[in-house]
XYZ file of C-alpha atoms in Angstrom:
338
model
C -139.082 -23.334 270.382
C -139.306 -20.002 269.243
C -136.517 -18.961 267.347
C -134.075 -16.251 268.977
C -134.296 -14.059 265.536
C -137.145 -11.762 266.963
C -138.522 -11.564 270.092
C -141.328 -13.166 272.117
C -142.966 -9.935 271.891
C -142.869 -9.716 268.183
C -143.502 -13.087 267.537
C -146.701 -12.990 269.397
C -147.742 -9.949 267.411
C -147.105 -11.716 264.388
C -149.319 -14.833 265.680
C -152.110 -12.502 266.874
C -152.037 -10.708 262.970
C -152.473 -14.490 261.758
C -154.948 -15.358 264.456
C -157.166 -12.492 263.749
C -157.084 -12.500 260.190
C -158.001 -16.277 260.003
C -160.496 -15.839 262.689
C -158.826 -18.481 264.947
C -161.183 -19.124 268.007
C -159.008 -19.016 271.146
C -156.702 -16.299 269.834
C -152.976 -16.226 269.894
C -152.758 -19.150 272.597
C -155.080 -21.376 270.786
C -152.842 -21.426 267.788
C -149.869 -21.846 269.625
C -151.106 -25.030 271.662
C -152.316 -26.516 268.381
C -149.731 -25.903 265.636
C -146.850 -24.561 267.794
C -147.056 -27.006 270.440
C -143.666 -28.777 271.583
C -144.690 -32.712 271.618
C -146.428 -32.460 268.093
C -145.020 -33.780 265.312
C -144.010 -31.104 262.554
C -146.343 -31.625 259.529
C -144.823 -32.812 256.420
C -144.723 -30.149 253.141
C -143.846 -31.353 249.846
C -143.176 -28.946 247.316
C -142.921 -30.004 243.778
C -141.629 -27.990 240.988
C -142.453 -28.240 237.245
C -142.285 -25.843 234.270
C -141.235 -22.788 236.344
C -138.798 -20.087 237.051
C -138.387 -20.721 240.731
C -140.156 -17.265 241.386
C -142.658 -18.959 243.896
C -139.697 -20.746 245.605
C -138.256 -17.276 245.954
C -141.504 -16.060 247.547
C -141.496 -18.967 250.018
C -138.154 -17.687 251.095
C -139.654 -13.963 251.266
C -142.185 -15.049 253.935
C -141.432 -12.628 256.777
C -143.981 -13.163 259.530
C -142.541 -15.722 260.780
C -139.616 -15.941 258.127
C -138.660 -18.894 256.352
C -136.253 -20.395 258.809
C -138.905 -20.380 261.570
C -141.301 -22.003 259.118
C -138.297 -24.620 258.205
C -136.907 -25.459 261.754
C -140.037 -24.980 263.948
C -143.077 -25.440 262.516
C -143.321 -27.725 259.127
C -140.928 -30.461 257.721
C -140.022 -29.494 254.136
C -139.327 -33.148 252.655
C -138.627 -32.010 249.106
C -138.072 -29.092 247.155
C -135.110 -29.242 244.208
C -134.223 -25.563 244.578
C -133.499 -25.357 248.145
C -130.104 -26.433 250.118
C -129.338 -30.031 250.485
C -129.537 -29.336 254.601
C -133.426 -27.862 254.060
C -135.139 -30.790 252.394
C -134.565 -34.414 250.980
C -134.081 -34.673 247.168
C -135.082 -38.070 246.718
C -138.798 -38.879 246.619
C -138.624 -42.206 248.031
C -138.445 -40.956 251.555
C -141.896 -39.309 250.893
C -143.272 -42.441 249.611
C -143.979 -43.762 253.407
C -145.703 -40.586 254.577
C -149.281 -41.085 255.994
C -150.137 -37.796 254.232
C -148.447 -34.566 254.000
C -149.390 -30.736 252.422
C -148.362 -30.976 248.612
C -147.458 -27.368 247.097
C -146.842 -27.565 243.257
C -145.133 -25.026 241.654
C -145.250 -24.324 237.964
C -147.157 -26.448 235.284
C -147.136 -29.552 233.310
C -146.187 -30.191 229.684
C -148.581 -31.959 227.700
C -146.466 -33.122 224.651
C -143.051 -34.829 224.635
C -142.547 -36.460 228.284
C -139.101 -35.131 227.877
C -140.132 -31.584 228.546
C -139.851 -31.817 232.556
C -137.778 -34.717 234.018
C -137.500 -34.860 238.157
C -134.892 -37.578 239.060
C -135.455 -39.186 235.563
C -139.230 -39.216 235.857
C -141.797 -37.161 233.990
C -143.208 -34.330 236.512
C -146.766 -34.989 235.794
C -146.094 -39.002 236.945
C -144.710 -37.414 239.903
C -147.815 -35.450 240.546
C -149.900 -38.034 240.158
C -147.992 -40.478 242.437
C -147.976 -37.629 245.375
C -151.611 -36.932 245.153
C -152.184 -40.386 246.371
C -151.395 -39.648 249.787
C -151.899 -35.312 249.899
C -153.707 -34.525 252.482
C -154.182 -30.868 250.951
C -153.245 -29.997 247.492
C -151.846 -26.123 246.805
C -151.289 -24.889 243.224
C -148.662 -22.139 243.668
C -148.464 -19.381 241.414
C -150.142 -18.485 238.085
C -148.093 -21.621 236.281
C -149.381 -24.271 238.378
C -153.056 -22.735 238.788
C -153.878 -21.806 235.063
C -151.073 -22.600 233.166
C -149.339 -19.654 232.865
C -146.739 -18.581 230.460
C -145.317 -22.088 229.985
C -148.939 -22.841 228.557
C -148.030 -20.840 225.376
C -144.794 -22.559 224.255
C -144.158 -25.780 222.529
C -144.865 -27.512 225.801
C -148.674 -26.543 225.727
C -148.342 -26.714 229.707
C -151.325 -27.473 231.596
C -152.552 -26.460 235.401
C -152.542 -28.843 237.954
C -156.335 -28.717 237.996
C -156.150 -29.523 234.375
C -154.146 -32.824 235.024
C -155.947 -33.849 238.314
C -159.795 -33.701 237.556
C -161.297 -35.685 241.164
C -158.989 -33.796 243.181
C -159.865 -30.557 245.249
C -157.272 -28.126 244.475
C -156.827 -24.461 246.295
C -155.134 -22.205 243.830
C -152.699 -19.423 244.868
C -152.070 -17.270 241.668
C -150.348 -14.374 240.804
C -146.792 -14.348 239.327
C -145.190 -15.278 241.726
C -147.081 -16.208 244.150
C -147.469 -13.750 247.428
C -145.264 -14.376 250.330
C -148.470 -13.552 252.914
C -150.720 -15.940 250.619
C -148.326 -18.849 251.355
C -148.278 -18.259 254.927
C -151.626 -17.836 255.794
C -152.459 -20.721 253.560
C -150.286 -22.818 255.584
C -151.746 -21.344 258.722
C -155.268 -22.020 257.839
C -154.598 -26.036 256.933
C -152.069 -26.455 259.746
C -154.850 -24.807 262.242
C -158.267 -25.789 260.656
C -157.676 -29.065 258.725
C -159.672 -27.664 255.922
C -159.317 -25.154 252.711
C -160.628 -21.930 253.561
C -163.871 -20.746 251.274
C -163.024 -20.692 247.607
C -164.160 -18.840 244.383
C -165.257 -20.049 240.874
C -161.755 -20.609 240.462
C -160.580 -22.559 243.467
C -159.227 -19.378 244.706
C -159.515 -18.178 248.372
C -162.039 -15.709 248.781
C -160.056 -14.000 251.604
C -157.263 -13.121 249.313
C -159.483 -13.161 245.731
C -162.758 -11.757 246.550
C -162.678 -8.139 245.426
C -161.515 -6.128 242.215
C -158.423 -4.305 242.657
C -159.690 -1.335 240.906
C -162.156 -1.063 243.656
C -159.647 -0.194 246.164
C -156.877 1.164 244.116
C -155.440 4.528 245.364
C -155.689 5.781 242.039
C -159.508 5.187 241.881
C -160.056 9.259 242.042
C -157.929 9.617 239.152
C -160.352 7.026 237.034
C -163.405 8.881 238.506
C -162.351 12.217 236.834
C -160.883 11.081 233.840
C -157.552 11.558 234.602
C -155.421 9.005 232.750
C -151.848 8.799 232.012
C -150.920 8.526 228.220
C -147.549 9.578 228.174
C -145.125 7.925 230.724
C -142.822 10.429 230.038
C -144.407 13.462 231.164
C -144.027 13.914 234.748
C -147.479 15.961 235.183
C -149.323 12.767 234.673
C -147.543 9.929 237.043
C -149.926 9.457 239.390
C -152.915 9.436 236.858
C -155.374 6.138 236.356
C -153.221 3.537 234.410
C -156.314 2.264 232.666
C -155.252 3.550 229.239
C -151.868 2.154 229.138
C -153.001 -1.488 229.955
C -153.614 -1.601 233.710
C -155.984 -4.762 233.945
C -157.367 -4.065 237.550
C -161.001 -3.888 236.519
C -160.552 -7.140 235.425
C -158.413 -8.694 238.470
C -159.547 -10.120 241.460
C -157.019 -9.757 244.329
C -155.834 -7.870 247.156
C -152.704 -6.620 245.891
C -153.875 -2.922 246.135
C -154.433 -3.250 249.716
C -151.781 -5.904 250.857
C -149.219 -4.777 248.828
C -145.595 -6.403 248.005
C -142.558 -6.266 249.569
C -143.433 -6.270 253.222
C -146.360 -3.947 252.511
C -144.161 -1.216 250.627
C -145.542 -1.398 247.107
C -147.226 -3.145 244.141
C -147.237 -2.895 240.430
C -149.577 0.339 240.383
C -146.993 1.997 243.072
C -144.424 1.310 240.393
C -146.339 2.921 237.172
C -146.788 -0.449 235.629
C -150.331 -0.933 235.879
C -152.021 -4.688 236.770
C -151.190 -7.280 234.642
C -153.892 -9.503 235.569
C -151.607 -12.593 236.821
C -154.465 -13.383 239.187
C -156.723 -14.194 236.807
C -157.368 -17.366 234.744
C -155.463 -17.507 231.267
C -152.941 -14.810 232.080
C -151.210 -14.293 230.058
C -153.461 -14.702 226.849
C -156.296 -12.962 228.444
C -155.108 -9.521 229.076
C -152.020 -9.177 226.462
C -150.561 -6.982 225.067
C -150.103 -5.843 228.715
C -149.542 -2.036 228.082
C -152.546 -1.567 225.758
C -156.102 -1.295 227.449
C -158.686 -3.578 225.763
C -161.189 -0.536 225.389
C -160.775 2.630 222.958
C -160.666 5.758 224.821
C -163.415 7.087 223.041
C -165.557 4.173 223.529
C -165.528 4.426 227.696
C -168.979 4.455 228.913
C -170.346 6.481 231.437
C -171.151 3.179 233.643
C -167.877 2.648 233.201
C -166.117 5.889 234.229
C -168.886 6.635 236.948
C -168.951 2.993 239.108
C -171.433 4.870 241.624
C -171.191 7.598 244.372
C -171.327 4.834 246.931
C -168.499 2.641 245.671
C -166.238 5.690 245.285
C -166.820 6.743 248.947
C -166.426 3.080 250.036
C -162.972 2.885 248.421
C -161.841 6.153 249.670
C -162.426 4.945 253.070
C -160.551 1.944 252.637
C -157.526 3.900 251.570
C -157.992 6.286 253.960
C -158.400 3.882 256.986
C -155.408 2.056 255.365
C -153.534 5.680 255.495
C -154.374 6.300 259.150
C -153.547 2.784 260.295
C -149.673 3.457 258.776
C -149.334 6.716 260.416
C -150.840 5.170 263.878
C -148.555 2.414 263.455
C -145.310 4.491 262.566
C -146.355 6.575 265.848
C -146.420 3.672 267.971
C -142.848 2.317 266.341
C -140.874 5.719 267.055
C -142.499 5.393 270.903
C -141.286 2.222 271.307
C -137.668 3.455 269.986
């Protein structure tokens, strides 16, 4: 059953990580027995793409633990995705109509003007969404566009989110632009194992990903507390300073980007010197534009803003230190294995 892309030992480590993160009783063996059982029918996943750039589909294929091929061949049955090769998914919705139930993942937002803005197989995308919702066991809005309208909501299409269209159906929102690959795989694992959605916040986002402010565990937090702000991108001496004055929205954005990071836990927006743009929040992009300008003037930064509290600073620092220690121990373990 287990693909030959990685060893059994590595695969069990992956499952142990997922089981621990999701709080699964019975640990790895319980997870394997329930989701990866040889005699179980692979759950169906339908992926509907509306107005989007396709970046969230790319995030699906960027899933690393386990990777997309393991998911497609051994875990789920992907019955539709218009951006995937023919070998991986069905292009015809007629084959889906007979399914008893499935997981519905929706990428992109939906035009609220002329129906010709977004057609799939000759039908309006919004009509297909409503039809598919009838048998969907769980519905997940993937990325900022599907969750809150995203950038397409600003143009002539005046695109709406999944929740804007569907008022009587519970939707799990997975914002960020694009969706984080870890968020995708962990939601799939949660839904397959537990059969119900994780605890959600007021914006229908899973609290396990979007509970805390990015600012609270940012590695540049100490610079913020000491009022060392980057003001000139061309000054090398300021390269590690806090990006608040050049538009970082980490103080207004709830997400785990600063701890989970991206690209296999290698980097994230602040690491790259760009600052957080708030893509995990409702009404991104309008709420936080222009992206490289702060919404407060430097002279108006209050003492309460600059001094969040010694306890909070110590807590954020300890989280950062613990992550660094964990990284070093992992590197040491890897070197020993080699």
